[in-house]
Tab-separated table of C-alpha atoms in Angstrom:
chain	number	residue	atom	x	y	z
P	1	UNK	CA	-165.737	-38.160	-20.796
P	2	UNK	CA	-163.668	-41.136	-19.086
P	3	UNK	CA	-163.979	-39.761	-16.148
P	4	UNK	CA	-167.577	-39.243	-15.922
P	5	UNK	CA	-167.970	-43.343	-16.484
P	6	UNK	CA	-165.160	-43.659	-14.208
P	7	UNK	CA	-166.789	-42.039	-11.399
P	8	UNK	CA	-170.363	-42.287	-12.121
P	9	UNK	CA	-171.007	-38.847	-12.258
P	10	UNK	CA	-172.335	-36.485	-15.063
P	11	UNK	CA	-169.452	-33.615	-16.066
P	12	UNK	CA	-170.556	-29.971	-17.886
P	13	UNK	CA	-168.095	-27.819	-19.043
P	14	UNK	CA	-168.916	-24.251	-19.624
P	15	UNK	CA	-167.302	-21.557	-21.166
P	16	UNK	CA	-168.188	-17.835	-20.303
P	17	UNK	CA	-167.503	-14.962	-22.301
P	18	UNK	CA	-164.155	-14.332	-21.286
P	19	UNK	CA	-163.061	-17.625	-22.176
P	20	UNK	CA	-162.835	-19.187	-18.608
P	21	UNK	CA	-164.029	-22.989	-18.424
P	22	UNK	CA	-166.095	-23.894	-15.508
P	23	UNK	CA	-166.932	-27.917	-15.037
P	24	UNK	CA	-169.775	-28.908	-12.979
P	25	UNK	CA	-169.847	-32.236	-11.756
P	26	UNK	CA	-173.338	-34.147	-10.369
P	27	UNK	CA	-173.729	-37.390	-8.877
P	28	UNK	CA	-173.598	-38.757	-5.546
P	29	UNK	CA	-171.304	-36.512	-2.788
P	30	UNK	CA	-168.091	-38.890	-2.976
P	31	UNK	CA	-168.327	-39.781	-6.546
P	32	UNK	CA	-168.382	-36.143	-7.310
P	33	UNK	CA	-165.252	-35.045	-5.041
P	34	UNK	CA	-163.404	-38.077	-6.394
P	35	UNK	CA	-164.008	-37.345	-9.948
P	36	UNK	CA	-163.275	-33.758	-8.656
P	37	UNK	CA	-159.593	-34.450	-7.226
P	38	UNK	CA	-158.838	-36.630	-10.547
P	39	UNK	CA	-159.360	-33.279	-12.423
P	40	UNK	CA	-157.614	-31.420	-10.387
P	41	UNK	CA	-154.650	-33.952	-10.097
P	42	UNK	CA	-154.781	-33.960	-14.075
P	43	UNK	CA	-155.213	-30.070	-14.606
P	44	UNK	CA	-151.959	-29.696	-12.098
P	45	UNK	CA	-149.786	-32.191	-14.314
P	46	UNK	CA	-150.782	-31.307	-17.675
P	47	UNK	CA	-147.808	-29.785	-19.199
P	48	UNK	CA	-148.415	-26.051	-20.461
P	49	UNK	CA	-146.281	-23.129	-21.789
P	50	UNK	CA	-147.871	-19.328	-20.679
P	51	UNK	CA	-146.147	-16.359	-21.017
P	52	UNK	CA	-145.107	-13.555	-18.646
P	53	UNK	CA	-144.034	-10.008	-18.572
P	54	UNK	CA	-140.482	-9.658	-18.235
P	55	UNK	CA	-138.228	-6.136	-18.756
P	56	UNK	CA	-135.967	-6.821	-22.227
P	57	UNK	CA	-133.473	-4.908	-20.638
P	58	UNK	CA	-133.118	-6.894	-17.441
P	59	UNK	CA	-132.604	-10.426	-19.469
P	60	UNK	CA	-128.699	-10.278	-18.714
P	61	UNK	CA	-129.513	-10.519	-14.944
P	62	UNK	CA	-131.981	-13.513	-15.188
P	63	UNK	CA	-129.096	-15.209	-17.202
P	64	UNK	CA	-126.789	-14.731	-14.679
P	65	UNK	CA	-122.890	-15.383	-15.396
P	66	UNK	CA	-122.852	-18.447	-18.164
P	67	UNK	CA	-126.777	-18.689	-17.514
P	68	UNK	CA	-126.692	-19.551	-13.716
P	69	UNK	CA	-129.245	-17.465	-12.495
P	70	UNK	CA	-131.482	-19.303	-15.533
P	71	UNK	CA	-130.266	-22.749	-14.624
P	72	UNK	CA	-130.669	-22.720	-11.227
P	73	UNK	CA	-134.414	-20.952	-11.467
P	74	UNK	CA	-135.213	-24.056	-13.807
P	75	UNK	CA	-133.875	-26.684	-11.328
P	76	UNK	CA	-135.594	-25.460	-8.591
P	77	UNK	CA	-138.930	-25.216	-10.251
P	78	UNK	CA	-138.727	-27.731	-12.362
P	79	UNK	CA	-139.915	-25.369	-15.441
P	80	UNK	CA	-137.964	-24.235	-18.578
P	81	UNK	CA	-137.949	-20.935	-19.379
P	82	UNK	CA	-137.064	-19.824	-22.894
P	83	UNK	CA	-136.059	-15.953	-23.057
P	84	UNK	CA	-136.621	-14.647	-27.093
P	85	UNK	CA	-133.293	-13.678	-28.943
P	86	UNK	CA	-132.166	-9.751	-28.554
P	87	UNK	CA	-133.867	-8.744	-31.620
P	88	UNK	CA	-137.085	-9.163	-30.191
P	89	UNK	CA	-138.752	-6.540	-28.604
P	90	UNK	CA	-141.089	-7.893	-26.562
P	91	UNK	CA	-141.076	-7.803	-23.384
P	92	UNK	CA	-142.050	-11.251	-21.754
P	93	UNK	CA	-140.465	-14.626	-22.063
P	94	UNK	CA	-141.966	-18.200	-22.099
P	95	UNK	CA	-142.598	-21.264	-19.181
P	96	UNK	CA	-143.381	-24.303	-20.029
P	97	UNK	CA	-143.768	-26.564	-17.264
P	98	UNK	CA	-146.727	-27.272	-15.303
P	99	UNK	CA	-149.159	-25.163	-13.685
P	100	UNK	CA	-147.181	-25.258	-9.808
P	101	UNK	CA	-143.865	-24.881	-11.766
P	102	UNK	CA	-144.497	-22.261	-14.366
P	103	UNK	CA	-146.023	-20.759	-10.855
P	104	UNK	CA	-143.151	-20.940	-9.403
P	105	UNK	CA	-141.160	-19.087	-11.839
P	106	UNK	CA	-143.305	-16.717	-12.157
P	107	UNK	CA	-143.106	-15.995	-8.215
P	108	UNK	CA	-139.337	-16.106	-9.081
P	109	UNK	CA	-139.127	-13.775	-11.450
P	110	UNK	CA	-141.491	-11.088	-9.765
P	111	UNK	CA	-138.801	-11.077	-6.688
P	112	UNK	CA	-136.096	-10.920	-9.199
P	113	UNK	CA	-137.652	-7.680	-10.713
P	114	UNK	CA	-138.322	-6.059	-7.491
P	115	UNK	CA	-134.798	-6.567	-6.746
P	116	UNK	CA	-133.961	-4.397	-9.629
């Protein structure tokens, strides 16, 4: 791993049952929270697209008049959210974004649906 050289530091990655990924970093005290922020800062950036629940029937109100409500949500998180066509059933829609944005929305979206 590049940042293992980088840093100086030795980097496991571990997955558990569940699928959750757990990195352990060793090496000298700074080396280790410097390699430790530059994994963070990279994890935070990374561009990702997650899915949440969302009611099919309340779709019209996240689009708002011409899509406002959708447009504005996107510029002020910075994410893109992608709502599936009518015909689909299923009740969640797609963020893609990274992880503080697609957080964002999600925060977004939970207030909307209280609203309701």
């Amino acid at each position: 791993m590049k940042i293992g050289k980088e840093y100086n530091v030795g980097i496991e990655i571990c997955i558990s049952k569940t699928m959750d990924l757990t990195l352990q970093i060793s090496g000298n005290r700074v080396n280790v929270e410097r390699a430790k922020q530059k994994i963070i800062t990279f994890e935070q950036t990374q561009i990702k697209t997650t899915t949440t629940p969302f009611p099919k029937e309340h779709r019209g109100t996240l689009l708002g008049k011409q899509g406002l409500n959708l447009k504005n949500i996107e510029k002020r998180t910075g994410a893109r959210i992608q709502i599936p066509c009518m015909k689909n059933s299923a009740d969640i829609i797609y963020i893609t974004g990274t992880k503080d944005s697609t957080k964002k929305v999600v925060q977004e979206l939970e207030e909307i649906i209280i609203k309701l």
